[in-house]
């Protein structure tokens, strides 16, 4: 099957032409918009024939993709604050506050929903009343990968017991090297701050950001990278 020629339109700027593969996935589409809009890609949502593209779910994206025909124009619009799931950023622990990072030794009494593998881990409360981990803070092992919180949490932040979505509130690292970069919004009336860290090392222990002593913050973008030591 041949590629589908489309245009990406931002305000009154010159449209950017691109060819989408008929087998384009959500990951492929994200790669395309990163290539077009560079480090500002996270600022935009995309509208096709009056409908907002869902960039959180592969299933929803594939459904929306059926609207794309040759010469379709995809309009890039600045994400509105307080919009739906995935828009306006994620409320999450302030990983830019180093004072929140605590080191914990391993426990041999941890429940099965708090078993840890090397790399990046997310934590949140399972809200599935039929799950054995209901109302407990579970650990979601993301691993030794690059992880975009806003774009990938819907697909990957799942309870290890029931595989239902868990809203992540904090993260941890163990037996890896890790870093992050992102756009942090501390005040809606101020310009978001670009923040990042250099590579850090987590040894054979659980390095967790404390989510209990400080209110979560809004991350318009937050990308972690974890690698083997």
PDB file of N, CA and C in Angstrom, residues 30-83:
ATOM      1  N   UNK A  30       4.184   9.809  16.795  1.00  0.00           N
ATOM      2  CA  UNK A  30       4.904  10.639  17.766  1.00  0.00           C
ATOM      3  C   UNK A  30       6.290  10.988  17.248  1.00  0.00           C
ATOM      4  N   UNK A  31       6.942  10.026  16.608  1.00  0.00           N
ATOM      5  CA  UNK A  31       8.271  10.275  16.040  1.00  0.00           C
ATOM      6  C   UNK A  31       8.201  11.337  14.946  1.00  0.00           C
ATOM      7  N   UNK A  32       7.139  11.314  14.155  1.00  0.00           N
ATOM      8  CA  UNK A  32       6.965  12.293  13.076  1.00  0.00           C
ATOM      9  C   UNK A  32       6.793  13.699  13.640  1.00  0.00           C
ATOM     10  N   UNK A  33       5.918  13.854  14.645  1.00  0.00           N
ATOM     11  CA  UNK A  33       5.695  15.200  15.175  1.00  0.00           C
ATOM     12  C   UNK A  33       6.918  15.713  15.935  1.00  0.00           C
ATOM     13  N   UNK A  34       7.701  14.798  16.528  1.00  0.00           N
ATOM     14  CA  UNK A  34       8.963  15.221  17.139  1.00  0.00           C
ATOM     15  C   UNK A  34       9.908  15.745  16.069  1.00  0.00           C
ATOM     16  N   UNK A  35       9.927  15.089  14.914  1.00  0.00           N
ATOM     17  CA  UNK A  35      10.800  15.498  13.820  1.00  0.00           C
ATOM     18  C   UNK A  35      10.390  16.862  13.269  1.00  0.00           C
ATOM     19  N   UNK A  36       9.082  17.136  13.238  1.00  0.00           N
ATOM     20  CA  UNK A  36       8.586  18.400  12.685  1.00  0.00           C
ATOM     21  C   UNK A  36       8.728  19.546  13.676  1.00  0.00           C
ATOM     22  N   UNK A  37       8.302  19.312  14.921  1.00  0.00           N
ATOM     23  CA  UNK A  37       8.226  20.405  15.900  1.00  0.00           C
ATOM     24  C   UNK A  37       9.347  20.383  16.935  1.00  0.00           C
ATOM     25  N   UNK A  38      10.287  19.451  16.765  1.00  0.00           N
ATOM     26  CA  UNK A  38      11.484  19.378  17.602  1.00  0.00           C
ATOM     27  C   UNK A  38      11.112  19.307  19.082  1.00  0.00           C
ATOM     28  N   UNK A  39      11.874  20.074  19.922  1.00  0.00           N
ATOM     29  CA  UNK A  39      11.683  19.976  21.364  1.00  0.00           C
ATOM     30  C   UNK A  39      10.365  20.580  21.850  1.00  0.00           C
ATOM     31  N   UNK A  40       9.618  21.242  20.956  1.00  0.00           N
ATOM     32  CA  UNK A  40       8.337  21.839  21.346  1.00  0.00           C
ATOM     33  C   UNK A  40       7.140  20.947  20.989  1.00  0.00           C
ATOM     34  N   UNK A  41       7.419  19.728  20.542  1.00  0.00           N
ATOM     35  CA  UNK A  41       6.334  18.860  20.077  1.00  0.00           C
ATOM     36  C   UNK A  41       5.275  18.612  21.144  1.00  0.00           C
ATOM     37  N   UNK A  42       5.697  18.562  22.406  1.00  0.00           N
ATOM     38  CA  UNK A  42       4.785  18.251  23.502  1.00  0.00           C
ATOM     39  C   UNK A  42       3.724  19.331  23.709  1.00  0.00           C
ATOM     40  N   UNK A  43       3.929  20.527  23.135  1.00  0.00           N
ATOM     41  CA  UNK A  43       3.001  21.640  23.342  1.00  0.00           C
ATOM     42  C   UNK A  43       1.702  21.486  22.560  1.00  0.00           C
ATOM     43  N   UNK A  44       1.695  20.600  21.552  1.00  0.00           N
ATOM     44  CA  UNK A  44       0.586  20.595  20.603  1.00  0.00           C
ATOM     45  C   UNK A  44      -0.297  19.350  20.680  1.00  0.00           C
ATOM     46  N   UNK A  45      -1.567  19.595  20.428  1.00  0.00           N
ATOM     47  CA  UNK A  45      -2.520  18.534  20.132  1.00  0.00           C
ATOM     48  C   UNK A  45      -2.836  18.644  18.644  1.00  0.00           C
ATOM     49  N   UNK A  46      -3.468  17.609  18.075  1.00  0.00           N
ATOM     50  CA  UNK A  46      -3.691  17.602  16.631  1.00  0.00           C
ATOM     51  C   UNK A  46      -5.153  17.311  16.318  1.00  0.00           C
ATOM     52  N   UNK A  47      -5.711  18.127  15.421  1.00  0.00           N
ATOM     53  CA  UNK A  47      -7.119  18.027  15.048  1.00  0.00           C
ATOM     54  C   UNK A  47      -7.227  17.613  13.586  1.00  0.00           C
ATOM     55  N   UNK A  48      -8.069  16.624  13.340  1.00  0.00           N
ATOM     56  CA  UNK A  48      -8.292  16.121  11.982  1.00  0.00           C
ATOM     57  C   UNK A  48      -9.793  16.087  11.717  1.00  0.00           C
ATOM     58  N   UNK A  49     -10.246  16.849  10.716  1.00  0.00           N
ATOM     59  CA  UNK A  49     -11.676  16.921  10.385  1.00  0.00           C
ATOM     60  C   UNK A  49     -12.522  17.230  11.624  1.00  0.00           C
ATOM     61  N   UNK A  50     -12.015  18.154  12.447  1.00  0.00           N
ATOM     62  CA  UNK A  50     -12.761  18.605  13.619  1.00  0.00           C
ATOM     63  C   UNK A  50     -12.668  17.718  14.838  1.00  0.00           C
ATOM     64  N   UNK A  51     -11.911  16.618  14.757  1.00  0.00           N
ATOM     65  CA  UNK A  51     -11.797  15.696  15.887  1.00  0.00           C
ATOM     66  C   UNK A  51     -10.373  15.697  16.425  1.00  0.00           C
ATOM     67  N   UNK A  52     -10.256  15.686  17.764  1.00  0.00           N
ATOM     68  CA  UNK A  52      -8.954  15.691  18.413  1.00  0.00           C
ATOM     69  C   UNK A  52      -8.333  14.297  18.377  1.00  0.00           C
ATOM     70  N   UNK A  53      -7.080  14.227  17.920  1.00  0.00           N
ATOM     71  CA  UNK A  53      -6.371  12.954  17.906  1.00  0.00           C
ATOM     72  C   UNK A  53      -6.044  12.524  19.330  1.00  0.00           C
ATOM     73  N   UNK A  54      -6.247  11.248  19.642  1.00  0.00           N
ATOM     74  CA  UNK A  54      -5.895  10.686  20.935  1.00  0.00           C
ATOM     75  C   UNK A  54      -4.464  10.154  20.848  1.00  0.00           C
ATOM     76  N   UNK A  55      -3.539  10.797  21.587  1.00  0.00           N
ATOM     77  CA  UNK A  55      -2.137  10.380  21.554  1.00  0.00           C
ATOM     78  C   UNK A  55      -1.756   9.584  22.799  1.00  0.00           C
ATOM     79  N   UNK A  56      -2.749   9.031  23.488  1.00  0.00           N
ATOM     80  CA  UNK A  56      -2.488   8.224  24.673  1.00  0.00           C
ATOM     81  C   UNK A  56      -2.713   6.737  24.414  1.00  0.00           C
ATOM     82  N   UNK A  57      -3.652   6.424  23.550  1.00  0.00           N
ATOM     83  CA  UNK A  57      -4.060   5.034  23.344  1.00  0.00           C
ATOM     84  C   UNK A  57      -3.837   4.609  21.897  1.00  0.00           C
ATOM     85  N   UNK A  58      -3.147   3.501  21.696  1.00  0.00           N
ATOM     86  CA  UNK A  58      -2.921   2.980  20.348  1.00  0.00           C
ATOM     87  C   UNK A  58      -4.249   2.628  19.681  1.00  0.00           C
ATOM     88  N   UNK A  59      -5.163   2.042  20.437  1.00  0.00           N
ATOM     89  CA  UNK A  59      -6.458   1.651  19.879  1.00  0.00           C
ATOM     90  C   UNK A  59      -7.240   2.873  19.401  1.00  0.00           C
ATOM     91  N   UNK A  60      -7.291   3.918  20.235  1.00  0.00           N
ATOM     92  CA  UNK A  60      -8.012   5.136  19.856  1.00  0.00           C
ATOM     93  C   UNK A  60      -7.332   5.823  18.677  1.00  0.00           C
ATOM     94  N   UNK A  61      -6.000   5.816  18.680  1.00  0.00           N
ATOM     95  CA  UNK A  61      -5.258   6.436  17.584  1.00  0.00           C
ATOM     96  C   UNK A  61      -5.574   5.745  16.265  1.00  0.00           C
ATOM     97  N   UNK A  62      -5.608   4.422  16.274  1.00  0.00           N
ATOM     98  CA  UNK A  62      -5.899   3.688  15.041  1.00  0.00           C
ATOM     99  C   UNK A  62      -7.305   3.998  14.537  1.00  0.00           C
ATOM    100  N   UNK A  63      -8.242   4.195  15.469  1.00  0.00           N
ATOM    101  CA  UNK A  63      -9.590   4.569  15.063  1.00  0.00           C
ATOM    102  C   UNK A  63      -9.623   5.943  14.420  1.00  0.00           C
ATOM    103  N   UNK A  64      -8.890   6.895  15.015  1.00  0.00           N
ATOM    104  CA  UNK A  64      -8.840   8.251  14.476  1.00  0.00           C
ATOM    105  C   UNK A  64      -8.106   8.284  13.141  1.00  0.00           C
ATOM    106  N   UNK A  65      -7.136   7.396  12.975  1.00  0.00           N
ATOM    107  CA  UNK A  65      -6.314   7.400  11.756  1.00  0.00           C
ATOM    108  C   UNK A  65      -7.150   7.136  10.508  1.00  0.00           C
ATOM    109  N   UNK A  66      -8.296   6.505  10.681  1.00  0.00           N
ATOM    110  CA  UNK A  66      -9.163   6.215   9.535  1.00  0.00           C
ATOM    111  C   UNK A  66      -9.709   7.495   8.901  1.00  0.00           C
ATOM    112  N   UNK A  67      -9.648   8.603   9.642  1.00  0.00           N
ATOM    113  CA  UNK A  67     -10.114   9.883   9.101  1.00  0.00           C
ATOM    114  C   UNK A  67      -9.135  10.471   8.088  1.00  0.00           C
ATOM    115  N   UNK A  68      -7.903   9.985   8.115  1.00  0.00           N
ATOM    116  CA  UNK A  68      -6.860  10.564   7.267  1.00  0.00           C
ATOM    117  C   UNK A  68      -6.968  10.018   5.849  1.00  0.00           C
ATOM    118  N   UNK A  69      -7.146  10.916   4.911  1.00  0.00           N
ATOM    119  CA  UNK A  69      -7.160  10.586   3.486  1.00  0.00           C
ATOM    120  C   UNK A  69      -6.098  11.439   2.806  1.00  0.00           C
ATOM    121  N   UNK A  70      -5.735  11.134   1.551  1.00  0.00           N
ATOM    122  CA  UNK A  70      -4.727  11.943   0.863  1.00  0.00           C
ATOM    123  C   UNK A  70      -5.065  13.429   0.887  1.00  0.00           C
ATOM    124  N   UNK A  71      -4.044  14.234   1.195  1.00  0.00           N
ATOM    125  CA  UNK A  71      -4.136  15.702   1.262  1.00  0.00           C
ATOM    126  C   UNK A  71      -4.869  16.196   2.512  1.00  0.00           C
ATOM    127  N   UNK A  72      -5.110  15.315   3.460  1.00  0.00           N
ATOM    128  CA  UNK A  72      -5.709  15.749   4.725  1.00  0.00           C
ATOM    129  C   UNK A  72      -4.769  16.719   5.428  1.00  0.00           C
ATOM    130  N   UNK A  73      -5.340  17.738   6.089  1.00  0.00           N
ATOM    131  CA  UNK A  73      -4.551  18.665   6.896  1.00  0.00           C
ATOM    132  C   UNK A  73      -4.778  18.367   8.372  1.00  0.00           C
ATOM    133  N   UNK A  74      -3.684  18.160   9.094  1.00  0.00           N
ATOM    134  CA  UNK A  74      -3.731  17.976  10.539  1.00  0.00           C
ATOM    135  C   UNK A  74      -3.335  19.301  11.179  1.00  0.00           C
ATOM    136  N   UNK A  75      -4.235  19.886  11.944  1.00  0.00           N
ATOM    137  CA  UNK A  75      -3.990  21.189  12.552  1.00  0.00           C
ATOM    138  C   UNK A  75      -3.365  21.011  13.937  1.00  0.00           C
ATOM    139  N   UNK A  76      -2.215  21.649  14.149  1.00  0.00           N
ATOM    140  CA  UNK A  76      -1.545  21.632  15.447  1.00  0.00           C
ATOM    141  C   UNK A  76      -2.051  22.804  16.276  1.00  0.00           C
ATOM    142  N   UNK A  77      -2.548  22.517  17.466  1.00  0.00           N
ATOM    143  CA  UNK A  77      -3.050  23.566  18.356  1.00  0.00           C
ATOM    144  C   UNK A  77      -2.375  23.414  19.713  1.00  0.00           C
ATOM    145  N   UNK A  78      -2.138  24.538  20.374  1.00  0.00           N
ATOM    146  CA  UNK A  78      -1.504  24.507  21.686  1.00  0.00           C
ATOM    147  C   UNK A  78      -2.427  23.809  22.669  1.00  0.00           C
ATOM    148  N   UNK A  79      -1.891  22.880  23.426  1.00  0.00           N
ATOM    149  CA  UNK A  79      -2.688  22.134  24.396  1.00  0.00           C
ATOM    150  C   UNK A  79      -3.279  23.079  25.435  1.00  0.00           C
ATOM    151  N   UNK A  80      -4.555  22.906  25.721  1.00  0.00           N
ATOM    152  CA  UNK A  80      -5.221  23.749  26.706  1.00  0.00           C
ATOM    153  C   UNK A  80      -4.996  23.208  28.103  1.00  0.00           C
ATOM    154  N   UNK A  81      -4.919  24.118  29.067  1.00  0.00           N
ATOM    155  CA  UNK A  81      -4.741  23.726  30.464  1.00  0.00           C
ATOM    156  C   UNK A  81      -6.016  23.082  30.986  1.00  0.00           C
ATOM    157  N   UNK A  82      -5.835  22.015  31.750  1.00  0.00           N
ATOM    158  CA  UNK A  82      -6.982  21.396  32.395  1.00  0.00           C
ATOM    159  C   UNK A  82      -7.885  20.633  31.459  1.00  0.00           C
ATOM    160  N   UNK A  83      -7.387  20.290  30.263  1.00  0.00           N
ATOM    161  CA  UNK A  83      -8.200  19.523  29.331  1.00  0.00           C
ATOM    162  C   UNK A  83      -8.320  18.085  29.780  1.00  0.00           C
TER     163      UNK A  83
END
